[in-house]
Coordinates of C-alpha atoms in Angstrom, one line a residue:
X1 CA 125.8 90.6 29.8
X2 CA 124.1 90.8 33.3
X3 CA 120.8 91.7 34.2
X4 CA 118.7 92.4 37.6
X5 CA 115.1 90.9 38.2
X6 CA 112.3 93.4 38.5
X7 CA 109.4 92.3 40.7
X8 CA 107.1 95.0 39.5
X9 CA 107.3 95.4 35.7
X10 CA 103.9 96.9 35.2
X11 CA 103.9 99.4 38.0
X12 CA 101.1 97.6 39.5
X13 CA 102.0 94.6 41.9
X14 CA 98.4 92.7 41.3
X15 CA 98.9 93.1 37.4
X16 CA 102.6 91.8 37.1
X17 CA 101.4 89.1 39.3
X18 CA 98.9 87.8 37.0
X19 CA 101.5 88.4 34.2
X20 CA 104.0 85.8 36.1
X21 CA 101.3 83.2 36.9
X22 CA 100.3 82.9 33.0
X23 CA 102.9 79.9 32.2
X24 CA 101.5 77.9 35.0
X25 CA 97.9 78.8 34.2
X26 CA 98.5 77.9 30.6
X27 CA 100.6 74.1 31.7
X28 CA 97.9 73.4 34.2
X29 CA 94.8 74.4 31.9
X30 CA 95.9 72.4 28.9
X31 CA 96.7 69.5 31.2
X32 CA 93.3 69.7 33.3
X33 CA 91.1 71.5 31.0
X34 CA 91.7 70.9 27.5
X35 CA 93.3 67.4 27.8
X36 CA 96.4 68.1 25.8
X37 CA 98.9 65.7 26.0
X38 CA 101.5 66.4 28.8
X39 CA 104.8 67.0 26.6
X40 CA 102.7 69.4 24.5
X41 CA 101.3 71.3 27.6
X42 CA 104.9 71.1 29.0
X43 CA 106.3 73.0 25.5
X44 CA 103.4 75.4 25.5
X45 CA 104.0 76.7 29.3
X46 CA 107.8 76.8 28.6
X47 CA 106.8 78.7 25.3
X48 CA 104.9 81.2 27.8
X49 CA 107.5 81.6 30.1
X50 CA 110.1 82.5 27.5
X51 CA 107.3 85.0 25.8
X52 CA 106.3 86.6 29.6
X53 CA 110.1 86.8 30.8
X54 CA 111.4 88.7 27.6
X55 CA 108.3 90.9 26.8
X56 CA 107.2 91.9 30.0
X57 CA 109.8 91.1 32.6
X58 CA 112.8 92.4 30.0
X59 CA 114.8 89.7 30.5
X60 CA 117.4 89.3 27.9
X61 CA 116.5 86.5 25.1
X62 CA 119.7 84.9 25.2
X63 CA 119.4 84.7 29.4
X64 CA 115.9 83.3 29.2
X65 CA 116.7 80.5 26.6
X66 CA 119.6 79.8 28.8
X67 CA 117.5 78.7 32.1
X68 CA 115.4 76.9 29.4
X69 CA 118.2 74.6 28.6
X70 CA 119.5 74.7 31.7
X71 CA 116.6 73.4 33.6
X72 CA 115.8 70.7 30.4
X73 CA 118.9 69.1 31.1
X74 CA 118.5 69.3 35.1
X75 CA 115.4 67.4 34.4
X76 CA 116.5 64.8 32.0
X77 CA 119.5 63.8 34.2
X78 CA 118.1 64.6 37.9
X79 CA 114.7 63.4 37.2
X80 CA 113.9 61.7 33.9
X81 CA 116.6 59.5 34.8
X82 CA 115.0 58.1 37.8
X83 CA 111.7 57.6 36.3
X84 CA 113.2 55.4 33.3
X85 CA 115.3 53.6 35.2
X86 CA 112.7 52.7 38.4
X87 CA 110.5 51.5 35.5
X88 CA 113.3 49.6 34.1
X89 CA 113.4 47.7 37.2
X90 CA 109.8 47.1 37.5
X91 CA 109.7 45.9 33.9
X92 CA 112.4 43.4 34.4
X93 CA 110.5 42.2 37.6
X94 CA 107.3 41.6 35.3
X95 CA 109.5 39.8 32.7
X96 CA 110.8 37.3 35.1
X97 CA 107.4 36.7 36.8
X98 CA 109.0 38.0 40.1
X99 CA 106.4 40.5 40.5
X100 CA 103.4 38.0 40.9
X101 CA 105.2 36.4 43.7
X102 CA 105.6 39.7 45.2
X103 CA 102.0 40.5 44.9
X104 CA 101.1 37.2 46.3
X105 CA 103.4 37.9 49.2
X106 CA 101.9 41.2 50.3
X107 CA 98.4 39.5 49.7
X108 CA 99.2 37.1 52.4
X109 CA 100.6 40.1 55.2
X110 CA 96.9 41.6 54.0
X111 CA 94.3 41.2 51.3
X112 CA 92.8 44.5 52.1
X113 CA 93.4 47.2 49.3
X114 CA 93.2 50.1 52.1
X115 CA 96.0 48.2 54.0
X116 CA 98.2 47.7 50.7
X117 CA 97.9 51.1 49.9
X118 CA 99.3 52.2 53.8
X119 CA 102.0 49.6 53.6
X120 CA 103.3 50.4 49.8
X121 CA 102.5 54.1 49.2
X122 CA 102.9 55.7 52.7
X123 CA 105.6 53.2 54.1
X124 CA 107.3 51.7 51.6
X125 CA 107.2 55.4 49.7
X126 CA 108.6 57.1 52.8
X127 CA 111.7 55.0 52.6
X128 CA 112.3 55.6 49.0
X129 CA 111.8 59.5 49.5
X130 CA 114.2 59.6 52.2
X131 CA 116.7 57.9 49.9
X132 CA 116.1 59.5 46.6
X133 CA 113.1 61.7 46.4
X134 CA 113.0 63.8 43.3
X135 CA 110.2 61.7 41.8
X136 CA 111.7 58.0 42.5
X137 CA 108.9 57.0 45.3
X138 CA 106.0 58.1 43.1
X139 CA 107.5 56.2 39.9
X140 CA 108.8 53.2 42.1
X141 CA 105.7 52.9 44.6
X142 CA 103.0 53.5 41.8
X143 CA 104.7 50.7 39.5
X144 CA 104.6 48.6 42.6
X145 CA 101.4 49.1 43.5
X146 CA 100.2 48.3 39.6
X147 CA 101.7 45.1 40.3
X148 CA 99.8 44.3 43.1
X149 CA 96.2 44.9 41.2
X150 CA 95.4 48.6 41.7
X151 CA 93.9 50.3 39.2
X152 CA 96.5 52.9 37.3
X153 CA 94.4 55.9 38.2
X154 CA 94.5 54.7 41.7
X155 CA 98.1 54.0 41.8
X156 CA 98.8 57.2 40.7
X157 CA 96.7 59.3 42.6
X158 CA 97.2 57.6 46.0
X159 CA 100.9 57.9 45.7
X160 CA 100.9 61.6 45.2
X161 CA 98.6 61.7 48.3
X162 CA 101.1 59.9 50.4
X163 CA 104.2 61.3 49.2
X164 CA 103.9 64.3 51.3
X165 CA 104.7 63.8 54.9
X166 CA 108.0 62.8 54.0
X167 CA 109.3 65.4 51.6
X168 CA 111.0 67.4 53.7
X169 CA 113.5 65.1 54.5
X170 CA 114.0 63.6 51.1
X171 CA 117.0 62.6 49.3
X172 CA 119.1 62.2 52.4
X173 CA 117.8 65.4 54.1
X174 CA 118.8 67.7 50.9
X175 CA 115.8 70.3 51.4
X176 CA 116.7 71.0 54.9
X177 CA 120.1 71.3 53.8
X178 CA 119.3 73.9 51.4
X179 CA 116.7 76.0 53.7
X180 CA 119.7 76.4 55.9
X181 CA 122.2 77.2 53.3
X182 CA 119.9 80.0 52.0
X183 CA 118.3 81.3 55.0
X184 CA 121.4 81.5 57.0
X185 CA 119.5 80.1 60.0
X186 CA 121.3 77.1 62.3
X187 CA 120.3 73.5 60.5
X188 CA 119.7 72.2 63.9
X189 CA 117.0 74.4 64.6
X190 CA 115.2 74.3 61.0
X191 CA 115.4 70.6 61.3
X192 CA 113.5 70.3 64.9
X193 CA 111.2 72.8 64.2
X194 CA 110.3 70.6 60.9
X195 CA 110.1 67.8 63.3
X196 CA 107.7 69.8 65.3
X197 CA 105.0 70.3 62.5
X198 CA 105.1 67.5 60.0
X199 CA 104.4 64.3 62.5
X200 CA 101.2 66.0 63.0
X201 CA 100.6 65.9 59.5
X202 CA 102.3 62.2 59.3
X203 CA 99.2 60.9 61.6
X204 CA 96.5 63.0 59.2
X205 CA 98.1 61.6 56.1
X206 CA 97.5 57.8 56.4
X207 CA 93.8 58.3 57.2
X208 CA 93.3 61.1 54.6
X209 CA 94.7 58.5 52.1
X210 CA 92.2 55.7 53.0
X211 CA 89.6 58.0 53.1
X212 CA 90.5 59.4 49.6
X213 CA 89.7 55.4 48.4
X214 CA 86.8 54.6 50.5
X215 CA 83.7 56.3 52.6
X216 CA 84.1 57.3 56.3
X217 CA 82.5 53.5 57.6
X218 CA 85.6 51.9 55.9
X219 CA 88.1 54.0 57.0
X220 CA 87.2 53.6 60.5
X221 CA 87.0 50.1 60.2
X222 CA 91.0 50.1 59.9
X223 CA 91.5 53.1 62.0
X224 CA 94.1 50.9 64.4
X225 CA 96.0 50.1 61.4
X226 CA 96.3 54.0 60.8
X227 CA 97.1 54.7 63.9
X228 CA 99.9 52.3 64.1
X229 CA 101.3 53.4 60.4
X230 CA 101.0 57.1 61.5
X231 CA 101.9 56.9 64.7
X232 CA 105.0 55.1 64.2
X233 CA 106.2 56.7 61.3
X234 CA 105.1 60.4 63.6
X235 CA 107.4 59.6 66.5
X236 CA 110.2 58.0 64.7
X237 CA 110.0 61.5 62.5
X238 CA 110.0 63.6 65.6
X239 CA 112.7 61.8 67.7
X240 CA 115.2 61.4 64.6
X241 CA 114.8 65.1 63.6
X242 CA 114.8 66.6 67.1
X243 CA 117.5 64.8 68.7
X244 CA 119.8 62.9 66.1
X245 CA 120.1 64.5 62.5
X246 CA 118.4 65.5 59.6
X247 CA 119.9 62.7 57.2
X248 CA 118.0 59.6 57.9
X249 CA 114.6 61.1 59.3
X250 CA 112.6 59.5 56.5
X251 CA 114.6 56.2 56.1
X252 CA 114.0 55.7 59.8
X253 CA 110.9 56.4 59.6
X254 CA 109.9 54.1 56.6
X255 CA 111.5 51.1 57.8
X256 CA 110.2 51.4 61.5
X257 CA 106.5 51.8 60.2
X258 CA 106.9 49.1 58.0
X259 CA 108.2 46.7 60.7
X260 CA 105.2 48.2 63.3
X261 CA 102.7 47.5 60.5
X262 CA 103.4 44.1 59.6
X263 CA 103.9 42.8 63.1
X264 CA 100.5 44.5 64.0
X265 CA 98.9 43.0 61.2
X266 CA 100.2 39.5 62.3
X267 CA 97.9 40.0 65.3
X268 CA 95.2 42.2 63.9
X269 CA 93.1 42.5 60.7
X270 CA 90.1 44.2 59.8
X271 CA 86.8 42.0 60.3
X272 CA 85.9 42.8 56.5
X273 CA 88.2 42.6 53.7
X274 CA 87.9 45.5 51.2
X275 CA 88.4 45.3 47.5
X276 CA 87.5 47.4 44.7
X277 CA 84.1 47.3 43.4
X278 CA 85.5 45.3 40.0
X279 CA 87.1 43.0 42.0
X280 CA 84.1 42.6 44.5
X281 CA 81.9 41.5 41.4
X282 CA 84.4 39.3 40.3
X283 CA 84.7 37.6 43.5
X284 CA 81.1 37.2 43.6
X285 CA 80.8 35.9 40.0
X286 CA 83.4 33.3 41.2
X287 CA 81.0 32.2 44.3
X288 CA 78.0 32.0 42.4
X289 CA 79.7 30.1 39.9
X290 CA 81.1 27.7 42.5
X291 CA 77.5 27.6 44.5
X292 CA 76.0 26.3 41.1
X293 CA 79.0 23.6 40.5
X294 CA 78.0 22.6 44.0
X295 CA 74.3 22.4 43.8
X296 CA 74.4 20.3 40.5
X297 CA 76.8 17.6 42.1
X298 CA 74.0 15.4 42.3
X299 CA 73.7 12.7 39.6
X300 CA 73.3 14.7 36.0
X301 CA 72.5 13.6 32.7
X302 CA 75.7 13.2 30.7
X303 CA 77.0 16.2 28.5
X304 CA 79.1 16.4 25.8
X305 CA 83.0 15.9 26.6
X306 CA 83.8 18.8 24.2
X307 CA 81.7 21.3 25.8
X308 CA 83.9 22.9 28.4
X309 CA 83.2 22.9 32.3
X310 CA 81.7 26.0 33.8
X311 CA 84.8 28.5 35.0
X312 CA 85.8 27.3 38.5
X313 CA 86.6 29.7 41.6
X314 CA 89.7 31.3 41.3
X315 CA 92.8 29.4 42.8
X316 CA 94.4 30.6 46.1
X317 CA 97.6 32.1 45.8
X318 CA 100.1 29.7 45.1
X319 CA 102.3 29.3 48.4
X320 CA 105.9 30.0 47.9
X321 CA 109.0 29.1 49.9
X322 CA 110.7 31.7 51.8
X323 CA 113.6 31.4 49.8
X324 CA 111.0 32.5 46.4
X325 CA 109.8 35.3 48.4
X326 CA 113.2 36.6 49.1
X327 CA 114.4 36.1 45.3
X328 CA 111.2 38.0 44.3
X329 CA 111.6 41.0 46.4
X330 CA 115.4 40.9 45.9
X331 CA 115.0 43.7 43.2
X332 CA 113.6 46.3 45.3
X333 CA 115.7 45.1 48.0
X334 CA 118.8 46.0 45.9
X335 CA 117.3 49.0 44.9
X336 CA 117.0 50.4 48.2
X337 CA 120.6 49.3 49.2
X338 CA 121.9 50.7 45.6
X339 CA 120.0 54.2 46.2
X340 CA 121.2 54.1 50.2
X341 CA 124.5 53.7 49.3
X342 CA 124.6 55.9 46.5
X343 CA 123.0 58.8 48.8
X344 CA 125.9 58.6 51.4
X345 CA 128.6 61.7 51.4
X346 CA 131.6 59.7 50.9
X347 CA 130.2 57.5 48.2
X348 CA 128.6 60.3 46.4
X349 CA 131.9 62.7 46.5
X350 CA 134.2 59.8 45.4
X351 CA 131.9 59.1 42.4
X352 CA 131.9 63.1 41.8
X353 CA 135.3 63.5 41.8
X354 CA 135.9 60.6 39.4
X355 CA 133.5 61.6 36.7
X356 CA 133.4 65.6 36.9
X357 CA 136.5 67.5 37.4
X358 CA 134.8 70.5 37.9
X359 CA 133.3 68.8 41.1
X360 CA 135.4 70.9 43.5
X361 CA 134.1 73.9 42.5
X362 CA 130.5 72.8 42.1
X363 CA 130.1 71.9 38.6
X364 CA 130.5 73.7 35.3
X365 CA 129.3 76.8 35.0
X366 CA 126.6 77.4 32.7
X367 CA 127.2 79.3 29.6
X368 CA 125.8 83.0 29.4
X369 CA 123.7 82.3 32.4
X370 CA 126.1 81.8 35.5
X371 CA 126.1 85.0 37.6
X372 CA 124.5 87.0 34.8
X373 CA 121.0 87.2 36.7
X374 CA 121.0 89.2 40.0
X375 CA 118.3 88.9 42.5
X376 CA 117.4 92.0 44.4
X377 CA 115.4 93.2 47.2
X378 CA 113.1 92.7 49.3
X379 CA 113.6 88.9 47.6
X380 CA 117.1 89.1 49.3
X381 CA 118.7 91.6 51.8
X382 CA 121.3 92.5 49.0
X383 CA 121.8 92.2 45.4
X384 CA 122.8 88.5 45.1
X385 CA 123.9 86.8 41.7
X386 CA 122.3 83.7 40.6
X387 CA 124.8 80.9 40.4
X388 CA 123.8 78.5 37.4
X389 CA 126.1 75.2 37.7
X390 CA 125.4 72.0 36.2
X391 CA 126.9 69.0 37.6
X392 CA 127.2 66.1 34.9
X393 CA 127.5 63.9 38.0
X394 CA 125.8 61.1 36.0
X395 CA 127.4 58.4 37.8
X396 CA 126.4 59.6 41.0
X397 CA 123.1 60.4 40.2
X398 CA 120.1 58.8 41.6
X399 CA 118.9 57.4 38.4
X400 CA 122.3 55.7 37.9
X401 CA 121.7 53.8 41.2
X402 CA 118.4 52.7 40.3
X403 CA 119.7 51.5 36.9
X404 CA 122.6 49.5 38.2
X405 CA 120.1 48.4 40.8
X406 CA 118.0 47.2 37.7
X407 CA 120.9 45.7 35.5
X408 CA 122.0 43.6 38.6
X409 CA 118.8 42.3 39.9
X410 CA 118.0 41.0 36.0
X411 CA 121.6 39.0 36.0
X412 CA 120.8 37.5 39.0
X413 CA 117.5 36.3 38.1
X414 CA 118.7 34.9 35.2
X415 CA 118.1 37.3 32.4
X416 CA 120.4 37.6 29.4
X417 CA 122.7 40.7 28.7
X418 CA 120.7 40.9 25.4
X419 CA 117.1 40.5 26.6
X420 CA 118.0 43.2 29.1
X421 CA 118.9 45.4 26.3
X422 CA 115.5 44.8 24.7
X423 CA 113.5 45.1 27.9
X424 CA 115.4 48.5 28.2
X425 CA 114.6 49.4 24.5
X426 CA 111.0 48.9 25.6
X427 CA 111.1 51.0 28.5
X428 CA 112.4 53.7 26.6
X429 CA 110.0 53.5 24.1
X430 CA 107.3 54.0 26.5
X431 CA 108.9 56.8 28.5
X432 CA 109.6 58.6 25.5
X433 CA 106.9 61.2 25.5
X434 CA 107.0 61.4 29.5
X435 CA 110.8 62.3 29.6
X436 CA 110.0 65.0 27.0
X437 CA 107.4 66.6 29.2
X438 CA 109.6 66.2 32.3
X439 CA 112.3 68.3 30.7
X440 CA 110.2 71.0 29.1
X441 CA 108.4 71.2 32.6
X442 CA 111.9 71.9 34.4
X443 CA 112.7 74.2 31.7
X444 CA 109.7 76.2 32.5
X445 CA 110.3 76.2 35.8
X446 CA 113.9 77.4 35.9
X447 CA 112.9 80.4 33.4
X448 CA 110.2 81.5 36.3
X449 CA 113.2 81.0 38.6
X450 CA 115.7 83.1 36.6
X451 CA 113.3 85.7 35.7
X452 CA 111.8 86.7 38.8
X453 CA 108.3 85.6 38.1
X454 CA 108.5 82.8 40.8
X455 CA 109.5 85.9 43.4
X456 CA 106.9 88.1 42.1
X457 CA 103.9 85.2 42.8
X458 CA 105.6 84.7 45.9
X459 CA 106.1 88.6 47.0
X460 CA 101.9 88.5 46.4
X461 CA 102.0 86.7 49.4
X462 CA 103.8 88.5 51.8
X463 CA 101.1 91.3 51.7
X464 CA 98.8 89.5 53.8
X465 CA 100.1 91.0 57.4
X466 CA 99.5 88.9 60.5
X467 CA 97.8 86.1 58.5
X468 CA 101.4 85.7 57.1
X469 CA 101.8 82.4 59.0
X470 CA 99.3 80.9 57.1
X471 CA 99.9 82.4 53.6
X472 CA 103.6 81.9 54.0
X473 CA 102.9 78.1 54.5
X474 CA 101.3 78.4 51.0
X475 CA 104.1 80.2 49.7
X476 CA 106.3 77.2 50.1
X477 CA 103.4 75.2 48.4
X478 CA 103.2 77.5 45.6
X479 CA 107.1 77.1 45.6
X480 CA 107.0 73.2 44.9
X481 CA 103.5 73.5 43.0
X482 CA 105.9 75.9 40.5
X483 CA 109.3 73.8 40.2
X484 CA 108.6 70.1 41.4
X485 CA 110.8 70.1 44.4
X486 CA 110.9 71.4 48.2
X487 CA 114.6 71.8 47.8
X488 CA 114.2 74.2 44.6
X489 CA 111.1 76.1 46.9
X490 CA 113.5 76.5 49.8
X491 CA 115.9 77.9 47.8
X492 CA 113.6 80.0 46.3
X493 CA 111.8 81.4 49.0
X494 CA 114.0 80.5 52.1
X495 CA 115.7 84.3 52.2
X496 CA 112.1 86.0 51.5
X497 CA 110.6 84.0 54.5
X498 CA 113.3 85.1 57.2
X499 CA 113.3 88.6 55.6
X500 CA 109.1 89.0 55.9
X501 CA 109.4 87.0 59.0
X502 CA 111.9 89.5 61.1
X503 CA 109.5 92.5 59.3
X504 CA 106.6 91.4 60.8
X505 CA 108.0 90.4 64.5
X506 CA 107.5 86.6 63.4
X507 CA 109.9 83.5 64.0
X508 CA 112.4 83.3 61.2
X509 CA 113.0 79.8 62.3
X510 CA 109.1 78.7 62.2
X511 CA 108.6 80.5 58.8
X512 CA 111.6 79.1 57.2
X513 CA 110.4 75.7 58.4
X514 CA 107.1 76.7 57.2
X515 CA 107.9 77.0 54.0
X516 CA 109.5 73.6 53.6
X517 CA 106.3 72.3 55.6
X518 CA 103.9 73.8 53.2
X519 CA 105.5 72.8 50.2
X520 CA 105.5 69.3 50.6
X521 CA 101.5 69.3 50.1
X522 CA 102.4 71.1 46.9
X523 CA 104.0 68.0 45.8
X524 CA 101.2 66.2 44.6
X525 CA 99.7 68.9 42.3
X526 CA 103.2 69.8 40.6
X527 CA 103.0 68.9 37.2
X528 CA 106.6 67.5 37.2
X529 CA 105.0 64.6 39.9
X530 CA 101.7 64.0 37.8
X531 CA 103.8 63.1 34.8
X532 CA 105.9 61.1 36.8
X533 CA 102.8 59.3 38.1
X534 CA 101.1 58.8 34.9
X535 CA 104.6 57.8 33.4
X536 CA 105.2 55.1 36.0
X537 CA 101.7 53.5 35.7
X538 CA 101.3 53.4 32.0
X539 CA 98.4 56.4 31.9
X540 CA 100.4 59.2 30.1
X541 CA 97.3 61.6 28.7
X542 CA 95.3 61.0 31.9
X543 CA 97.5 63.8 33.6
X544 CA 94.4 66.8 33.9
X545 CA 91.9 64.0 35.5
X546 CA 94.6 63.0 38.2
X547 CA 95.2 66.5 38.6
X548 CA 91.5 67.5 39.4
X549 CA 91.5 64.9 41.8
X550 CA 94.5 65.6 43.9
X551 CA 94.5 69.8 43.7
X552 CA 91.8 69.8 46.6
X553 CA 93.5 67.3 48.8
X554 CA 96.5 69.5 48.3
X555 CA 95.1 72.7 49.0
X556 CA 92.9 71.0 52.1
X557 CA 96.0 69.6 53.6
X558 CA 98.3 72.8 53.2
X559 CA 95.5 74.7 54.9
X560 CA 96.0 72.1 57.7
X561 CA 100.0 72.8 57.8
X562 CA 99.1 76.5 57.7
X563 CA 96.9 76.3 60.7
X564 CA 99.5 74.4 62.6
X565 CA 102.1 77.2 62.0
X566 CA 99.6 79.8 63.2
X567 CA 99.2 77.6 66.4
X568 CA 102.7 78.1 66.7
X569 CA 103.1 81.3 66.0
X570 CA 100.7 83.0 68.2
X571 CA 99.6 79.7 70.7
X572 CA 102.8 77.8 71.4
X573 CA 105.5 80.5 70.7
X574 CA 107.6 78.6 73.4
X575 CA 107.6 75.2 71.4
X576 CA 109.2 77.3 68.7
X577 CA 113.5 76.2 68.8
X578 CA 115.1 79.4 69.7

């Protein structure tokens, strides 16, 4: 059975667009407005996608259901497995007491929560994004911030905001490679153009991150550190993308920004250490207790020896030797090392050939679905069958790298194999509903993709004429918001961006890069990322609150990217690679 996508089934583009938006509206409405648990909301959204695809867009039921199963399987192996493995490593670190030492070591670099958020959410998160992508930065850095003492809500929301500027080069440059493949444009030019858009946002996002935590005055108190964080990352991002390659842009940027910030903080600290309000209240209470104790140091009447003494002020963090600190950080060092090695093309290719005989032909053909759906004009220049291959590469999956890092870390920390199994079982129990939600959300995304509903939404943006550079940026934002992946958004709309740009007399290199650059700002509002964030920070059920908090940040930052793209299109066209 074969079927060609239809992009205006109702004869009125605006009406077809409204129907195409129904699955997303159902999903986000249940999460944000009615506060339905995410796995139920994901199931409802997937059901709405199936009904819309079959009843309105006339997609055969067998193809629609196959795309749902394909997406759910993809989400299980490629996304949920990363989150489960990352949380497993975090649970091992907590179980062995090493997370307390890590927390204290970071606190000795700076006790200021603003600076801790910059170091972990932005710098460390960028490093993990460059190595793994696909939800790993939010899961790992979110769990890390919980260990540092951040409230779960702040850990989730701040990591969603921070995981933006690096996303276009996530997972060893996968989004850029995909964009070049689907658009037919030179990867070097696309890479350079992205390196001329996103470094500007790399300076803005750290400032935005701190401002999301505190007021204007408290933000400007740490402006020097913000400039070091953003400036070091932006310069590295620009230089690496324009003059070296597209694979290690984020990894290099993350390492440089971490080193530069730690060195800078050895010589500069804010005049006032900022803590959350409840922490300040605890500290004031401790100070008052200490002051009362000092005032009562004069001879006093004897008291009943069984009466407990007044609580003393909190003890300062214990001083640990460099060896103890290195041992505590060892799980996350191993995690980074495993993920980096797993991402090397030679290593990944060798493992794929070992575990998947069908690797050389791109994986297993998905039954019923492979090459059965055809994309048509104007989304593509000529009718193109959609591939549907599932590479059951369980060994080379990023989640497997995280899992092996957790196992090795646990053994090196002295955890018995039986105890590791118990910890993993508890992790699975805690994550079971999040895994279900992620799987169905990816299923929803794949149904909208293979049914053409995503293209219908995208085509609505192409009707904006000379404003297309701005709204074309939001087309990429929409793609990530729908699919949860900048890679998927580039695969979805890369060809459409080139076709529309050429029709409007715009640079196709600029608009294809704008798709990826705008997409990174949609990362914080896609349902998959929000579920990953809540799962990693142990607050499943709070997805709606987090969505309402980050959605305006996402739209505002995407608007800034749109204005940057407009400036390149009409003010600085000479800066576009040709």
